[in-house]
Structure formats: structure tokens, C-alpha cells
């Protein structure tokens, strides 16, 4: 069978080595920040954060529970929507607990703005955000992240869990899509 050629190229933006190094720095900060926490609930937004969260939690030295949420996303397009729906909710009751929300990318900020509102209503003891990638120039909300892996330009990126039309999540590096 002939291999299907993709109608775009992927150019490396952040290497596997750079990601690993930055991840250790983030985990160090998070370990210090939560040093006196009896249990941290790490909440991953699926699917984009699954590799990031898997690597991050293995560097945490504090008691951790992990849960996931799925919210509606881009579908197969490259444009964000500011009407976010919960598709799969947490199993954990986060009331009075310390919650760290882990996201792959903050772009306009609409997704996190709405997820944060929903989670705050459940009265956690604390709620912070850790994102892998940050597109500051695209922001349309006041959302910001306590921890952020890399600031990136306004490019569509894939790899390390992040997809374009469900493809390329398995790439070990982060690359930009060139059409
Ligand atoms: P926001 O609501 O505009 O902040 O969009 C955030 C969500 O859009 C992230 O969770 C990603 O899933 C997705 N997203 C934003 N930029 C990209 C990108 O460059 N590649 C793939 N997904 C992206
Ligand atoms: Mg996402």
C-alpha cells in the first residue's frame, strides 16, 4: 500500500531535550510550592496534556492524585471556539483540595477561563495552572498560568501530545505546522 503523503510539513520548534530540561525546572518549582500540601490533585485536560502530565507527575515528590477532564475543542480546525463544553468530568470531588490544572497550550485563554470558572464553583482550597506552551500574543482573556513551560509565537504546533486533526500527538518533540 502506498504511504499517504501529508499536505504539510512539520518543522521542529522545541526539541525532546529542551522539553525534558524545562520539565525538571517546572517540577522543582511545583515541588517547592506544594511542599506542605497533604495531597495535590493534578487535573489534566485531555487529550493534549496526556504526555506532559505523564512526564510531569513522575518528577513530583509530593503526594499526588491524578484525574482528567475532557472539554470540547477545535475539532478538526485550527481555530479556537469560546464556547467550551465539558465532555467528560472529573471523578474527584475537589472541594477543599489543592488542585493543579495542567493544560497543553494557552492560546486565546477561553478554554481555561471557562474551565477555571467551573472548577472554582466547586470550592477547591487552591487552584493553579501549569501549561506547557503559552501563546501570549493571542490572548483574549485575563487567564494566566502560574507555571508555563515555553512562550511560543503565533504558530500552529503539534507533537508531545498535541495534535492537528488527531495526528502527530506521538511526536517526541514540538514542531510547527507549515502548510
Ligand atoms: P484557547 O481556548 O484559545 O486558549 O485554546 C486552547 C486549546 O486550543 C488548547 O487546549 C489546545 O488544545 C488548542 N490549541 C491552541 N493552539 C494550538 C496549536 O497550536 N496546536 C494544537 N492545538 C492548539
Ligand atoms: Mg486542548
mmCIF file of C-alpha atoms and ligand atoms in Angstrom:
data_model
loop_
_atom_site.group_PDB
_atom_site.id
_atom_site.type_symbol
_atom_site.label_atom_id
_atom_site.label_comp_id
_atom_site.label_asym_id
_atom_site.label_seq_id
_atom_site.Cartn_x
_atom_site.Cartn_y
_atom_site.Cartn_z
ATOM 1 C CA UNK A 1 0.000 0.000 0.000
ATOM 2 C CA UNK A 2 1.242 3.477 -0.852
ATOM 3 C CA UNK A 3 2.045 5.682 2.158
ATOM 4 C CA UNK A 4 -0.197 8.747 2.296
ATOM 5 C CA UNK A 5 1.818 11.950 1.992
ATOM 6 C CA UNK A 6 0.738 14.703 4.400
ATOM 7 C CA UNK A 7 -0.214 18.021 2.792
ATOM 8 C CA UNK A 8 2.001 19.871 5.270
ATOM 9 C CA UNK A 9 5.460 19.753 6.808
ATOM 10 C CA UNK A 10 6.465 19.858 10.442
ATOM 11 C CA UNK A 11 9.463 21.897 11.482
ATOM 12 C CA UNK A 12 10.969 21.290 14.922
ATOM 13 C CA UNK A 13 10.430 24.165 17.362
ATOM 14 C CA UNK A 14 11.308 22.645 20.762
ATOM 15 C CA UNK A 15 13.460 19.519 20.981
ATOM 16 C CA UNK A 16 12.906 16.498 23.199
ATOM 17 C CA UNK A 17 15.978 17.506 25.209
ATOM 18 C CA UNK A 18 14.749 21.064 25.760
ATOM 19 C CA UNK A 19 11.344 19.787 26.895
ATOM 20 C CA UNK A 20 12.952 17.397 29.390
ATOM 21 C CA UNK A 21 15.145 20.126 30.870
ATOM 22 C CA UNK A 22 12.284 22.611 31.229
ATOM 23 C CA UNK A 23 10.064 19.937 32.745
ATOM 24 C CA UNK A 24 12.565 19.333 35.550
ATOM 25 C CA UNK A 25 12.642 23.063 36.300
ATOM 26 C CA UNK A 26 8.840 23.227 36.435
ATOM 27 C CA UNK A 27 8.620 20.126 38.628
ATOM 28 C CA UNK A 28 11.192 21.606 41.002
ATOM 29 C CA UNK A 29 9.163 24.789 41.411
ATOM 30 C CA UNK A 30 5.948 22.827 41.861
ATOM 31 C CA UNK A 31 7.559 20.533 44.460
ATOM 32 C CA UNK A 32 8.670 23.589 46.451
ATOM 33 C CA UNK A 33 5.368 25.405 46.136
ATOM 34 C CA UNK A 34 3.359 22.424 47.373
ATOM 35 C CA UNK A 35 5.915 21.167 49.905
ATOM 36 C CA UNK A 36 3.403 21.447 52.771
ATOM 37 C CA UNK A 37 0.392 20.154 50.877
ATOM 38 C CA UNK A 38 -1.010 16.887 52.164
ATOM 39 C CA UNK A 39 -2.300 15.915 48.730
ATOM 40 C CA UNK A 40 -2.179 17.599 45.347
ATOM 41 C CA UNK A 41 -4.875 16.851 42.768
ATOM 42 C CA UNK A 42 -3.343 17.113 39.326
ATOM 43 C CA UNK A 43 -6.084 17.638 36.751
ATOM 44 C CA UNK A 44 -5.176 17.086 33.121
ATOM 45 C CA UNK A 45 -7.208 18.406 30.230
ATOM 46 C CA UNK A 46 -7.444 15.663 27.628
ATOM 47 C CA UNK A 47 -6.212 14.884 25.203
ATOM 48 C CA UNK A 48 -3.439 17.389 24.586
ATOM 49 C CA UNK A 49 -1.907 17.255 28.076
ATOM 50 C CA UNK A 50 -1.536 13.475 28.394
ATOM 51 C CA UNK A 51 2.196 13.205 27.659
ATOM 52 C CA UNK A 52 3.084 16.394 29.512
ATOM 53 C CA UNK A 53 1.179 15.302 32.615
ATOM 54 C CA UNK A 54 2.694 11.790 32.492
ATOM 55 C CA UNK A 55 6.219 13.196 32.405
ATOM 56 C CA UNK A 56 5.498 15.946 34.947
ATOM 57 C CA UNK A 57 3.953 13.788 37.665
ATOM 58 C CA UNK A 58 6.889 11.389 37.558
ATOM 59 C CA UNK A 59 9.080 14.258 38.756
ATOM 60 C CA UNK A 60 6.785 15.259 41.617
ATOM 61 C CA UNK A 61 7.902 14.294 45.103
ATOM 62 C CA UNK A 62 4.704 15.225 46.926
ATOM 63 C CA UNK A 63 1.559 13.120 47.442
ATOM 64 C CA UNK A 64 -0.362 13.343 44.183
ATOM 65 C CA UNK A 65 -3.678 12.170 42.784
ATOM 66 C CA UNK A 66 -4.353 12.414 39.076
ATOM 67 C CA UNK A 67 -7.647 12.977 37.331
ATOM 68 C CA UNK A 68 -8.682 14.071 33.861
ATOM 69 C CA UNK A 69 -11.319 16.161 32.181
ATOM 70 C CA UNK A 70 -12.256 16.423 28.537
ATOM 71 C CA UNK A 71 -13.663 19.651 27.229
ATOM 72 C CA UNK A 72 -14.801 20.358 23.692
ATOM 73 C CA UNK A 73 -12.035 21.625 21.486
ATOM 74 C CA UNK A 74 -11.190 22.687 17.945
ATOM 75 C CA UNK A 75 -12.492 19.549 16.241
ATOM 76 C CA UNK A 76 -10.533 19.337 13.044
ATOM 77 C CA UNK A 77 -9.962 23.026 12.559
ATOM 78 C CA UNK A 78 -7.129 25.313 13.635
ATOM 79 C CA UNK A 79 -9.432 27.895 15.177
ATOM 80 C CA UNK A 80 -10.422 28.077 18.821
ATOM 81 C CA UNK A 81 -14.008 28.385 19.966
ATOM 82 C CA UNK A 82 -15.086 30.365 23.003
ATOM 83 C CA UNK A 83 -17.954 28.075 23.793
ATOM 84 C CA UNK A 84 -16.414 25.307 25.874
ATOM 85 C CA UNK A 85 -18.401 22.256 26.970
ATOM 86 C CA UNK A 86 -17.439 19.542 29.457
ATOM 87 C CA UNK A 87 -17.457 16.218 27.627
ATOM 88 C CA UNK A 88 -16.037 14.108 30.468
ATOM 89 C CA UNK A 89 -15.964 15.415 34.020
ATOM 90 C CA UNK A 90 -13.619 14.648 36.930
ATOM 91 C CA UNK A 91 -14.233 11.643 39.156
ATOM 92 C CA UNK A 92 -12.763 13.507 42.123
ATOM 93 C CA UNK A 93 -14.644 15.867 44.402
ATOM 94 C CA UNK A 94 -12.122 18.731 44.611
ATOM 95 C CA UNK A 95 -13.800 20.619 47.469
ATOM 96 C CA UNK A 96 -11.154 21.850 49.962
ATOM 97 C CA UNK A 97 -8.357 20.245 47.974
ATOM 98 C CA UNK A 98 -5.307 21.744 46.248
ATOM 99 C CA UNK A 99 -5.743 21.498 42.505
ATOM 100 C CA UNK A 100 -3.176 21.933 39.767
ATOM 101 C CA UNK A 101 -4.773 22.191 36.344
ATOM 102 C CA UNK A 102 -2.437 21.011 33.592
ATOM 103 C CA UNK A 103 -3.004 22.189 30.027
ATOM 104 C CA UNK A 104 -1.030 21.768 26.822
ATOM 105 C CA UNK A 105 -1.442 25.256 25.318
ATOM 106 C CA UNK A 106 -2.970 28.544 26.358
ATOM 107 C CA UNK A 107 -3.949 30.361 23.200
ATOM 108 C CA UNK A 108 -6.855 32.838 23.465
ATOM 109 C CA UNK A 109 -7.410 31.632 27.037
ATOM 110 C CA UNK A 110 -11.128 30.985 26.541
ATOM 111 C CA UNK A 111 -10.860 27.260 27.321
ATOM 112 C CA UNK A 112 -9.131 27.783 30.657
ATOM 113 C CA UNK A 113 -11.234 30.820 31.514
ATOM 114 C CA UNK A 114 -14.340 28.644 31.388
ATOM 115 C CA UNK A 115 -12.782 25.553 32.985
ATOM 116 C CA UNK A 116 -11.451 27.679 35.854
ATOM 117 C CA UNK A 117 -14.909 29.154 36.460
ATOM 118 C CA UNK A 118 -16.419 25.663 36.616
ATOM 119 C CA UNK A 119 -13.735 24.335 38.980
ATOM 120 C CA UNK A 120 -13.801 27.401 41.264
ATOM 121 C CA UNK A 121 -17.517 26.804 41.797
ATOM 122 C CA UNK A 122 -16.578 23.503 43.413
ATOM 123 C CA UNK A 123 -14.632 25.357 46.126
ATOM 124 C CA UNK A 124 -11.162 23.836 45.987
ATOM 125 C CA UNK A 125 -8.706 25.002 48.653
ATOM 126 C CA UNK A 126 -6.447 26.307 45.878
ATOM 127 C CA UNK A 127 -6.404 26.225 42.101
ATOM 128 C CA UNK A 128 -3.322 26.907 39.977
ATOM 129 C CA UNK A 129 -2.483 26.366 36.317
ATOM 130 C CA UNK A 130 0.543 24.757 34.725
ATOM 131 C CA UNK A 131 0.729 24.914 30.938
ATOM 132 C CA UNK A 132 3.356 23.573 28.609
ATOM 133 C CA UNK A 133 3.036 26.232 25.912
ATOM 134 C CA UNK A 134 1.870 29.806 26.035
ATOM 135 C CA UNK A 135 0.847 31.995 23.082
ATOM 136 C CA UNK A 136 0.704 35.380 24.853
ATOM 137 C CA UNK A 137 0.208 37.324 21.626
ATOM 138 C CA UNK A 138 -3.121 35.548 21.009
ATOM 139 C CA UNK A 139 -4.683 36.160 24.412
ATOM 140 C CA UNK A 140 -8.275 37.422 24.533
ATOM 141 C CA UNK A 141 -8.853 36.820 28.273
ATOM 142 C CA UNK A 142 -7.092 37.573 31.547
ATOM 143 C CA UNK A 143 -6.131 33.947 32.065
ATOM 144 C CA UNK A 144 -2.574 33.302 33.014
ATOM 145 C CA UNK A 145 -0.618 30.385 34.206
ATOM 146 C CA UNK A 146 1.399 30.175 37.403
ATOM 147 C CA UNK A 147 3.775 27.801 35.646
ATOM 148 C CA UNK A 148 4.429 27.881 31.944
ATOM 149 C CA UNK A 149 6.893 25.752 30.002
ATOM 150 C CA UNK A 150 7.624 27.849 26.928
ATOM 151 C CA UNK A 151 6.341 31.052 25.367
ATOM 152 C CA UNK A 152 5.774 30.390 21.699
ATOM 153 C CA UNK A 153 4.914 32.612 18.731
ATOM 154 C CA UNK A 154 1.571 32.538 16.951
ATOM 155 C CA UNK A 155 2.220 29.270 15.124
ATOM 156 C CA UNK A 156 0.138 26.123 14.994
ATOM 157 C CA UNK A 157 2.141 23.440 16.805
ATOM 158 C CA UNK A 158 1.960 19.668 17.173
ATOM 159 C CA UNK A 159 3.738 16.837 18.972
ATOM 160 C CA UNK A 160 4.362 15.788 22.580
ATOM 161 C CA UNK A 161 0.629 15.087 22.981
ATOM 162 C CA UNK A 162 -0.603 17.960 20.829
ATOM 163 C CA UNK A 163 -2.461 17.200 17.606
ATOM 164 C CA UNK A 164 -3.535 18.584 14.303
ATOM 165 C CA UNK A 165 -6.760 16.768 13.315
ATOM 166 C CA UNK A 166 -5.804 13.974 15.787
ATOM 167 C CA UNK A 167 -2.477 13.334 14.067
ATOM 168 C CA UNK A 168 1.091 13.921 15.312
ATOM 169 C CA UNK A 169 0.436 13.527 19.052
ATOM 170 C CA UNK A 170 3.092 10.820 19.232
ATOM 171 C CA UNK A 171 5.984 13.020 18.072
ATOM 172 C CA UNK A 172 8.561 13.294 20.889
ATOM 173 C CA UNK A 173 9.333 16.958 20.065
ATOM 174 C CA UNK A 174 7.172 20.046 19.459
ATOM 175 C CA UNK A 175 7.026 21.192 15.872
ATOM 176 C CA UNK A 176 5.239 23.869 13.911
ATOM 177 C CA UNK A 177 2.926 23.010 11.046
ATOM 178 C CA UNK A 178 3.970 24.521 7.726
ATOM 179 C CA UNK A 179 1.255 24.470 5.084
HETATM 180 P P1 LIG B 1 -7.746 28.632 23.815
HETATM 181 O O1 LIG B 1 -9.094 28.351 24.356
HETATM 182 O O2 LIG B 1 -7.794 29.550 22.623
HETATM 183 O O3 LIG B 1 -6.763 29.120 24.850
HETATM 184 O O4 LIG B 1 -7.216 27.287 23.195
HETATM 185 C C1 LIG B 1 -6.590 26.337 23.953
HETATM 186 C C2 LIG B 1 -6.729 24.986 23.328
HETATM 187 O O5 LIG B 1 -6.613 25.064 21.921
HETATM 188 C C3 LIG B 1 -5.593 24.076 23.791
HETATM 189 O O6 LIG B 1 -6.040 23.226 24.783
HETATM 190 C C4 LIG B 1 -5.249 23.300 22.566
HETATM 191 O O7 LIG B 1 -5.925 22.064 22.601
HETATM 192 C C5 LIG B 1 -5.766 24.075 21.420
HETATM 193 N N1 LIG B 1 -4.655 24.720 20.686
HETATM 194 C C6 LIG B 1 -4.261 26.003 20.755
HETATM 195 N N2 LIG B 1 -3.209 26.236 19.960
HETATM 196 C C7 LIG B 1 -2.934 25.048 19.379
HETATM 197 C C8 LIG B 1 -1.910 24.625 18.469
HETATM 198 O O8 LIG B 1 -1.033 25.380 18.029
HETATM 199 N N3 LIG B 1 -1.926 23.298 18.141
HETATM 200 C C9 LIG B 1 -2.866 22.417 18.595
HETATM 201 N N4 LIG B 1 -3.819 22.772 19.455
HETATM 202 C C10 LIG B 1 -3.855 24.073 19.836
HETATM 203 MG MG1 LIG B 2 -6.729 21.295 24.422
#
